[in-house]
Coordinates of C-alpha atoms in Angstrom, one line a residue:
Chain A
X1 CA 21.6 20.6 11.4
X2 CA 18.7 18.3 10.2
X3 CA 19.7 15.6 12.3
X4 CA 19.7 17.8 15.6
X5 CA 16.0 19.1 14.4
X6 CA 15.0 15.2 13.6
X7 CA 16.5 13.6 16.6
X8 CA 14.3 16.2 18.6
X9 CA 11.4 14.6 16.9
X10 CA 9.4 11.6 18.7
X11 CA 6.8 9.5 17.9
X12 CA 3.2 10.2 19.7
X13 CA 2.1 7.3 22.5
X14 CA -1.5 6.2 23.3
X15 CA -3.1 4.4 25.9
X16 CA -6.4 3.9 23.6
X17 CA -7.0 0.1 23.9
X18 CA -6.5 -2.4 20.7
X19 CA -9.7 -3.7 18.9
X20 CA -9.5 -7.5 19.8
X21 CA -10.0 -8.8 16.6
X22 CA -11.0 -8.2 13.3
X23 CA -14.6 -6.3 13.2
X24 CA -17.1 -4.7 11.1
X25 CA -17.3 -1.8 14.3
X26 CA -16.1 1.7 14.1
X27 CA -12.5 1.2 14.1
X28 CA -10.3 4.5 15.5
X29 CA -6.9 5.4 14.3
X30 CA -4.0 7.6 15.7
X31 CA -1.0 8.9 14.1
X32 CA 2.2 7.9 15.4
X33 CA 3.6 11.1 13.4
X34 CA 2.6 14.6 13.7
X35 CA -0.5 15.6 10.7
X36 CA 0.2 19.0 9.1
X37 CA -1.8 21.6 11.7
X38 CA -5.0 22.6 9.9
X39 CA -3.9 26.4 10.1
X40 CA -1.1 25.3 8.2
X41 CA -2.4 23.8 5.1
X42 CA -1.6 25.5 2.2
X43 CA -3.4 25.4 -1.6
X44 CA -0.9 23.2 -2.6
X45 CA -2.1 20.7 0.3
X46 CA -5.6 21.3 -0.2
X47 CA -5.0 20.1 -3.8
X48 CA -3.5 16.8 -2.4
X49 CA -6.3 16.3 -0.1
X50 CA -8.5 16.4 -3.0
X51 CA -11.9 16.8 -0.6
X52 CA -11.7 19.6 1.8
X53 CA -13.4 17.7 4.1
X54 CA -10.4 15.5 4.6
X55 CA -8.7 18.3 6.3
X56 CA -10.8 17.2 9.4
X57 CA -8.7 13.8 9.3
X58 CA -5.2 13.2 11.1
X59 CA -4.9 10.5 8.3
X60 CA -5.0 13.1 5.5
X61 CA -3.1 15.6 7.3
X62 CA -0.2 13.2 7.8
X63 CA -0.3 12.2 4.6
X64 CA -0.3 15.8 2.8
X65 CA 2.9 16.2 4.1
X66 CA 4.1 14.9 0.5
X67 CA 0.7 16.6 -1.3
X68 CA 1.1 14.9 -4.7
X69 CA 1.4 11.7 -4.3
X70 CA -1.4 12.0 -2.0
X71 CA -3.9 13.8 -4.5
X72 CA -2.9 10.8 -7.3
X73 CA -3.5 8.3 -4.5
X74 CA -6.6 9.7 -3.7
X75 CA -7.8 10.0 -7.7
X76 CA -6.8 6.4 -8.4
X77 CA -8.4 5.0 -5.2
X78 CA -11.6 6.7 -6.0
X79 CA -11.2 5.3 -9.2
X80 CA -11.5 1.8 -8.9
X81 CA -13.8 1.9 -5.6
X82 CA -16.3 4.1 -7.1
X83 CA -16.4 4.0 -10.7
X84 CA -19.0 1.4 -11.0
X85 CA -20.9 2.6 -14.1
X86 CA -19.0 -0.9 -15.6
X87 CA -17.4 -3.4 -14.4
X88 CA -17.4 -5.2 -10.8
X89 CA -20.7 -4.5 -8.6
X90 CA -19.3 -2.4 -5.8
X91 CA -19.5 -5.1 -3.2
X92 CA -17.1 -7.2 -4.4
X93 CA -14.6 -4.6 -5.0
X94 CA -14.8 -4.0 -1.3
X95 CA -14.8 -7.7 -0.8
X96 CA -11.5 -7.7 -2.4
X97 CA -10.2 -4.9 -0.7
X98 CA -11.2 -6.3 2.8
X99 CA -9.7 -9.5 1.4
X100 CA -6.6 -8.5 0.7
X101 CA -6.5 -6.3 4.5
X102 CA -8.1 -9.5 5.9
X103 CA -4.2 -10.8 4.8
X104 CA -2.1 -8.7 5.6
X105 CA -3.7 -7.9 8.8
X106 CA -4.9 -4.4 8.7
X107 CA -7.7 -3.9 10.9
X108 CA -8.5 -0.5 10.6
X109 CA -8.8 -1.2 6.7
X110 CA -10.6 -4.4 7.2
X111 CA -13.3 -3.0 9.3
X112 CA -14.2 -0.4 6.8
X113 CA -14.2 -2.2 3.7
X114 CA -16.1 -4.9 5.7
X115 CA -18.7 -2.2 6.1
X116 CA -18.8 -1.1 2.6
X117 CA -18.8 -4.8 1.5
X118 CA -21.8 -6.1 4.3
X119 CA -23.8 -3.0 3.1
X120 CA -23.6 -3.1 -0.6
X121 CA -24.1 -6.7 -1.0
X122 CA -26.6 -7.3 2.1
X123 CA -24.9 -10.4 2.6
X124 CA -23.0 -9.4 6.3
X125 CA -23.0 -12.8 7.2
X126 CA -20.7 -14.1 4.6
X127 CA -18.7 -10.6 5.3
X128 CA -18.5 -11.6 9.1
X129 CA -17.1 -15.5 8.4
X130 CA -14.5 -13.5 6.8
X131 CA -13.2 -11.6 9.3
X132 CA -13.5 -14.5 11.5
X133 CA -12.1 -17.1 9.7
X134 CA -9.7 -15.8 7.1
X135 CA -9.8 -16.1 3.3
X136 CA -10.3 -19.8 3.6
X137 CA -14.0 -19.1 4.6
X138 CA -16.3 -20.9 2.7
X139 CA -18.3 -17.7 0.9
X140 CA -20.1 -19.3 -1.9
X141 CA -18.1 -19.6 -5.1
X142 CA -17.8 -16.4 -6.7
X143 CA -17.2 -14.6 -3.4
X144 CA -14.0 -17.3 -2.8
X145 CA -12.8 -16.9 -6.5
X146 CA -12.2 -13.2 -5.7
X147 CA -11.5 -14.0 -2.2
X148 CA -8.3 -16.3 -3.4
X149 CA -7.7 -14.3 -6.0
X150 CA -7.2 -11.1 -4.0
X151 CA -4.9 -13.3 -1.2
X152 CA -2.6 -14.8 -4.0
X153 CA -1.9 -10.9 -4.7
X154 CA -1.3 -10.0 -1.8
X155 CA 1.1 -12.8 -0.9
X156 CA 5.0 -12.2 -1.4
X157 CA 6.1 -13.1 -3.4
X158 CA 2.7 -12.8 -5.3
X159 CA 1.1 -15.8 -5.8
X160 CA -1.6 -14.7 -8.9
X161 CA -1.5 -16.3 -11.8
X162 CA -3.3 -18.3 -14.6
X163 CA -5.8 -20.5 -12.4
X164 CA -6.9 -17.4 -10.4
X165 CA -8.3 -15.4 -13.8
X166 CA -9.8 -19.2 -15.1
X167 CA -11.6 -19.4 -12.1
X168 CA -12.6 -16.2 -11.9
X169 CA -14.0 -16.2 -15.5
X170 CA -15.9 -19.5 -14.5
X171 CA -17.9 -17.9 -11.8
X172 CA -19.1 -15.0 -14.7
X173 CA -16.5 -12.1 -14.1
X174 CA -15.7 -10.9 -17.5
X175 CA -12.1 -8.9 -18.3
X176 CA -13.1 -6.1 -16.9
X177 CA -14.4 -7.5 -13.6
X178 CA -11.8 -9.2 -13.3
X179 CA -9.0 -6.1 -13.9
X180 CA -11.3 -4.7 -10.9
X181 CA -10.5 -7.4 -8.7
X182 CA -6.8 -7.1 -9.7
X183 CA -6.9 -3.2 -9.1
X184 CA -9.3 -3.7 -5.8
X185 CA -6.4 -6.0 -3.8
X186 CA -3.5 -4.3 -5.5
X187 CA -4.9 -1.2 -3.9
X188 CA -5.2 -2.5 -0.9
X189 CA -1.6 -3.6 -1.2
X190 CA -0.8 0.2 -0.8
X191 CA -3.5 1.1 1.9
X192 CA -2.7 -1.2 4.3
X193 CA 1.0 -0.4 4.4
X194 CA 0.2 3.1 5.1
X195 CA -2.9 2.3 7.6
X196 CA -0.7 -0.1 9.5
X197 CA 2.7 1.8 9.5
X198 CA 2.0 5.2 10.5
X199 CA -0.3 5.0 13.2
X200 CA -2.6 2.3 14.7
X201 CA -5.8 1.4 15.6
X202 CA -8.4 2.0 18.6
X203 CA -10.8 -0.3 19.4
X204 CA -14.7 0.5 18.7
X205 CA -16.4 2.6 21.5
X206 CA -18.6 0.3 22.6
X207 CA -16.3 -2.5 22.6
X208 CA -13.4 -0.9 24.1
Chain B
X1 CA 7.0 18.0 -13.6
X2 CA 7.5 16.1 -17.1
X3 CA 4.5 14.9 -19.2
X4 CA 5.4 11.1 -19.8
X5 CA 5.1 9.7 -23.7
X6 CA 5.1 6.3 -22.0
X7 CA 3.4 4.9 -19.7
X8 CA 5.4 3.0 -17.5
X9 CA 2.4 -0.1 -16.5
X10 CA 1.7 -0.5 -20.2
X11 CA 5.9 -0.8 -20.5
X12 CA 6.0 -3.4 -17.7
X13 CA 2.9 -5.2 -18.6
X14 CA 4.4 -5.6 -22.7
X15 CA 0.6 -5.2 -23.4
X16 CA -0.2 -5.7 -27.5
X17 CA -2.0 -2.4 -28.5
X18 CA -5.3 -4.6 -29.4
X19 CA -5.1 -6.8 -27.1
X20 CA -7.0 -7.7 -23.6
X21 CA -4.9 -5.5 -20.9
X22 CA -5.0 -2.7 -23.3
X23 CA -8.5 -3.0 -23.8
X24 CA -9.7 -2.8 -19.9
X25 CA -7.3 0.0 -19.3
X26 CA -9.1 2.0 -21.9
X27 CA -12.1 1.9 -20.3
X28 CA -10.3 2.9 -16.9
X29 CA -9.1 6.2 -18.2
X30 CA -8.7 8.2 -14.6
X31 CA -6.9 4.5 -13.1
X32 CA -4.3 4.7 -15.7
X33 CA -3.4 8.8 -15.3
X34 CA -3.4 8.4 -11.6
X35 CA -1.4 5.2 -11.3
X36 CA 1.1 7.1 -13.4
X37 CA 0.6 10.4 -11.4
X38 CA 1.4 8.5 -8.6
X39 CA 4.8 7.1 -10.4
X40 CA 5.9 10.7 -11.1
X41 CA 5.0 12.4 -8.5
X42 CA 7.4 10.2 -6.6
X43 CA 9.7 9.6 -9.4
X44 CA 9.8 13.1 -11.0
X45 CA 8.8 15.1 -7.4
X46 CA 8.5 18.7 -6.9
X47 CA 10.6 18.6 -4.3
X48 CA 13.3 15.8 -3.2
X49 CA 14.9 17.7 -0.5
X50 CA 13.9 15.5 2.5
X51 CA 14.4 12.0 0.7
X52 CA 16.6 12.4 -2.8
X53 CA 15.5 10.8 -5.8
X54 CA 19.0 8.7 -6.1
X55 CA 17.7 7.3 -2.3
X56 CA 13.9 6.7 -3.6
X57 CA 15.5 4.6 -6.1
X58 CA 17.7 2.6 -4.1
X59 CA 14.7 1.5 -2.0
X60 CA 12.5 1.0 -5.1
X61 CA 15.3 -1.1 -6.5
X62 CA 15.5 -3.3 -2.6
X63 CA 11.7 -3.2 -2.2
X64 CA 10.3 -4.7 -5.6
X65 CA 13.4 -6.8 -5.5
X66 CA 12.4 -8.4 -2.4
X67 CA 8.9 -8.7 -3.9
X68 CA 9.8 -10.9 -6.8
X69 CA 12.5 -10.9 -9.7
X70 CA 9.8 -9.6 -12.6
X71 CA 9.8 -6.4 -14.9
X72 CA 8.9 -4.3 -12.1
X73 CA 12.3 -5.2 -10.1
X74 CA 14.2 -4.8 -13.5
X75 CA 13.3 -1.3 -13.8
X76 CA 14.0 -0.1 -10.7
X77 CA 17.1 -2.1 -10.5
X78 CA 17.9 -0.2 -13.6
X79 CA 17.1 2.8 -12.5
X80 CA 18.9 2.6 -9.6
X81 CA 22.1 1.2 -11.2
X82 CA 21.7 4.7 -13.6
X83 CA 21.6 6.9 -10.1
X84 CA 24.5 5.1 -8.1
X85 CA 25.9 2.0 -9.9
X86 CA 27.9 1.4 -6.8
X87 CA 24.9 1.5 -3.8
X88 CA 22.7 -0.1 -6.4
X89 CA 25.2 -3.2 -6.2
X90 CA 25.3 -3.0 -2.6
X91 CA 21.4 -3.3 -2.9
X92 CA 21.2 -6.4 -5.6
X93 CA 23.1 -8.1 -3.1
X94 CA 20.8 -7.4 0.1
X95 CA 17.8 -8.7 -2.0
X96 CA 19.5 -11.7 -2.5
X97 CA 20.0 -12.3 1.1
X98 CA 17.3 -10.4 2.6
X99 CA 14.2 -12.3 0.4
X100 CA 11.7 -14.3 2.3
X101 CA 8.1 -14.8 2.3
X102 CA 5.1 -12.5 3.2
X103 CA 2.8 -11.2 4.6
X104 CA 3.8 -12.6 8.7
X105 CA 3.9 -11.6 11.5
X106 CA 2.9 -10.8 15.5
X107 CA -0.7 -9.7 16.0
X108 CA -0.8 -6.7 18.5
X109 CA -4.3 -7.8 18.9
X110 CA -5.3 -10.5 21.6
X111 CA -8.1 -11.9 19.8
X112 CA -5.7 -12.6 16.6
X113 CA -2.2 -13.9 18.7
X114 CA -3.3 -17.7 17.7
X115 CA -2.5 -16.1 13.9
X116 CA 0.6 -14.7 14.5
X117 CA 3.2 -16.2 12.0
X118 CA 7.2 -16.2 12.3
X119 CA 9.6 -15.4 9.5
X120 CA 13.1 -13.8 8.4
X121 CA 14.1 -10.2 10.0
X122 CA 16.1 -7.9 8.4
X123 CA 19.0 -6.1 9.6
X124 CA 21.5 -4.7 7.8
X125 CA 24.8 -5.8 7.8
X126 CA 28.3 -4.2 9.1
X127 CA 30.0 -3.8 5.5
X128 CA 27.0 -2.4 4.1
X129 CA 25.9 0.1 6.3
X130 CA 29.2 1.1 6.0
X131 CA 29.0 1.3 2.1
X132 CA 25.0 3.1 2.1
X133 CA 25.7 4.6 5.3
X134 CA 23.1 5.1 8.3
X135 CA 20.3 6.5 6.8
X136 CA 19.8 4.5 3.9
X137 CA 20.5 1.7 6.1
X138 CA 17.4 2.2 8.3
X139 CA 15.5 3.0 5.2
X140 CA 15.8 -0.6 3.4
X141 CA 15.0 -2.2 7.4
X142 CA 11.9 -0.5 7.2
X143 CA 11.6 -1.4 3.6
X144 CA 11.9 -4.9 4.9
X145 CA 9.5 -4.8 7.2
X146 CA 6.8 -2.8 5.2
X147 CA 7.2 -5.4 2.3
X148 CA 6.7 -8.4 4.4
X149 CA 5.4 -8.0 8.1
X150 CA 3.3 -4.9 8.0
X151 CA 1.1 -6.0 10.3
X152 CA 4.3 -5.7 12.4
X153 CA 4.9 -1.9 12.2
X154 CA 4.8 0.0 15.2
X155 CA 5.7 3.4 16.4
X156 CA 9.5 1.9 17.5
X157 CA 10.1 1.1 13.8
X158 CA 9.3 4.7 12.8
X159 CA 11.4 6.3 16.0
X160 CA 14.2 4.2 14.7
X161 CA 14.1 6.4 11.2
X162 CA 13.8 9.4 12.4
X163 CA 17.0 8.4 14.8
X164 CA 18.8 8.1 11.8
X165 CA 17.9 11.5 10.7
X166 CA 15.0 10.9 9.0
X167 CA 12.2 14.0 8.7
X168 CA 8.7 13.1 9.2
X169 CA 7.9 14.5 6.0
X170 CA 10.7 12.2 4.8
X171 CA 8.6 9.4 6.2
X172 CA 5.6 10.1 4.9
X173 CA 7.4 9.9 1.6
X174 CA 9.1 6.6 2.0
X175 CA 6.1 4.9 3.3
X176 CA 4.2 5.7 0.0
X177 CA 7.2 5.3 -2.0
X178 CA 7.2 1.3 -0.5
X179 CA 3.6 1.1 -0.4
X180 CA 2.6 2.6 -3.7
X181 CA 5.4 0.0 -5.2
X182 CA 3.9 -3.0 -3.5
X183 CA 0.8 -1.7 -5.2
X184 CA 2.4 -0.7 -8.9
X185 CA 4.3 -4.5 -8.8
X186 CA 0.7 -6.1 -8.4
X187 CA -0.9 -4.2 -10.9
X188 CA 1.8 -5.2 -13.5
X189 CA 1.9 -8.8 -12.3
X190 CA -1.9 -9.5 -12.2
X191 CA -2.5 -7.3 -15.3
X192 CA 0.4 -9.8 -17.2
X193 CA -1.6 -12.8 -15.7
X194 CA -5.0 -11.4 -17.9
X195 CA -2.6 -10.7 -21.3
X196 CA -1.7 -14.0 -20.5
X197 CA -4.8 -15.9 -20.5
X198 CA -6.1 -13.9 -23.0
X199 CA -9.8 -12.9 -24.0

């Protein structure tokens, strides 16, 4: 009986034009799989959602379909983005994460964390040549360490290893900083598999 | 759901109790419950009716094995071998055939075709989709295509699951099951790097 319901079942079509290219714009997104209905969210999803506020999102819906592993998603991504009390300034978390999206070609996660990255560090220039050019840009030192490091993560199989945390070290990250880096691309890792597999993106408005 | 006594990164990691790993993940208290929140809530769930945990661990077991043959892929490979010694076999042998290199791929996007990079697809075999049988079968293609050529996923890929009887809740579920492992796998294999290395 599940297989008559599921075969019933199809994925949504768009005719919302590409972006071109990577970009710090306003990136859409649209679900290839039906979100939970807002009139249908339950406590139990609200928990998963963490922010009510997400319930607004067809991202969020979609994913509360399975609410707990969505709430500790949520938890641990905040985590490492936004606990900056210690550790890695905030910019170069969002370096790494745009890094590692920068690789595996997510575009939708690329242009946000490019944002994030442009604005904290004030430095969109060095943000832009790596959209445009890949983790091979030349960013200044430091920026490239974490660059590298996050790509060599985020290759399969994973490429990190002794060099990347020496160099790392060299350019002034500490442990800490550089278990941020590690966390920052891992994450990634995760985000861009769900980003790029259940739905896809929409170029900005204005360069549609 | 179970409280865990152990904590399954500080397991694959083999972190000394004093020494650098353990000392970083002290300081990110709400990281380490999540990431192992994350672990048991797909591990241990509340509710494996549209995706069983025996399945979840068969495609735990394919996707870190495709990833790279460290402690992560021994676990799950154990685990798996625990739930169905007999698909778990089946498995070992696709990630012996089925491993290439990652990430590749066809850019959808106009401005990025000059970057698109070819590489090994996935399909599984007669004899095995025999063995695993449909749906399991279409679970470890998308597996393979998550784990190596996301960039590559498209609506097609997802029709093709729920053709095989798939749920979209069940979807949901295997595409954070795959992509919360490609996450967990890193975390272990760049926090090892740093215990490594050393303070």
């Amino acid at each position: 009986m599940s297989e008559t319901v599921a075969t019933q079942v199809q994925t949504f079509t768009y005719d919302e034009p590409h972006p071109h290219a990577f970009t710090r714009g306003e990136v859409g997104w649209l679900p290839w799989l039906e979100p939970l209905p807002v009139d249908e969210l339950t406590d139990r999803h609200y928990d998963g959602l963490v922010d009510r506020a997400r319930a607004s999102s067809d991202y969020f819906r979609l994913l509360a379909r399975d609410p707990e592993i969505l709430r500790a998603r949520t938890l641990v991504d905040k985590d490492i983005f936004y606990n900056t009390a210690q550790g890695l300034p905030r910019a170069e978390r969002e370096l790494a994460a745009a890094a590692a999206s920068r690789v595996n070609g997510c575009v939708f996660c690329a242009s946000v964390h490019a944002r994030f990255a442009a604005h904290f560090s004030k430095s969109p220039e060095f943000v832009d040549a790596l959209l445009a050019d890949g983790v091979k840009a030349d960013l200044g030192e430091r920026w490239d360490a974490i660059t590298d490091a996050a790509a060599a993560l985020t290759a399969t199989p994973i490429a990190f290893g002794p060099a990347h945390v020496t160099r790392l070290r060299a350019t002034g990250l500490d442990e800490l900083e550089i278990a941020d880096v590690i966390h920052g691309a891992a994450f990634f890792n995760w985000a861009n598999r769900l980003m790029l597999s259940l739905g896809r993106p929409v170029a900005p408005p204005d360069q549609a | 759901m179970t409280t865990p006594t152990v904590d399954v990164v500080d397991t694959l990691t083999g972190a000394a109790p004093d020494g650098v790993v353990a000392a970083v993940r002290s300081i990110r208290p709400v990281t380490r419950e999540q990431l192992q929140a994350s672990y048991d809530a797909l591990f241990d769930p509340v509710d494996d009716a549209e995706f069983s945990l025996t399945e979840r661990l068969l495609v735990a077991a394919f996707a870190t094995g495709l990833t790279g043959a460290d402690a992560t892929a021994d676990l799950y490979a154990e685990r798996a071998a625990d739930a169905d010694a007999g698909a778990a076999s089946v498995i070992a042998s696709l990630v012996a055939e089925a491993g290439t290199a990652g990430p590749f791929g066809r850019y959808r996007e106009e401005g990025l075709v000059g970057e698109s990079a070819d590489g090994r697809r996935f399909s599984v075999a007669e004899g095995a989709r025999t063995q695993l049988g449909d749906r399991l079968a279409a679970a470890l293609e998308h597996t393979h295509l998550l784990v190596y050529r996301p960039r590559e996923a498209a609506d097609a890929a997802l029709q093709r699951l729920l053709d095989a009887g798939w749920t979209v809740s069940g979807i949901v579920t295997l595409s954070q099951l795959v992509a919360f492992l490609a996450f967990q796998q890193r975390v272990v294999a760049g926090l090892r790097v740093l215990e490594e290395v050393g303070a």
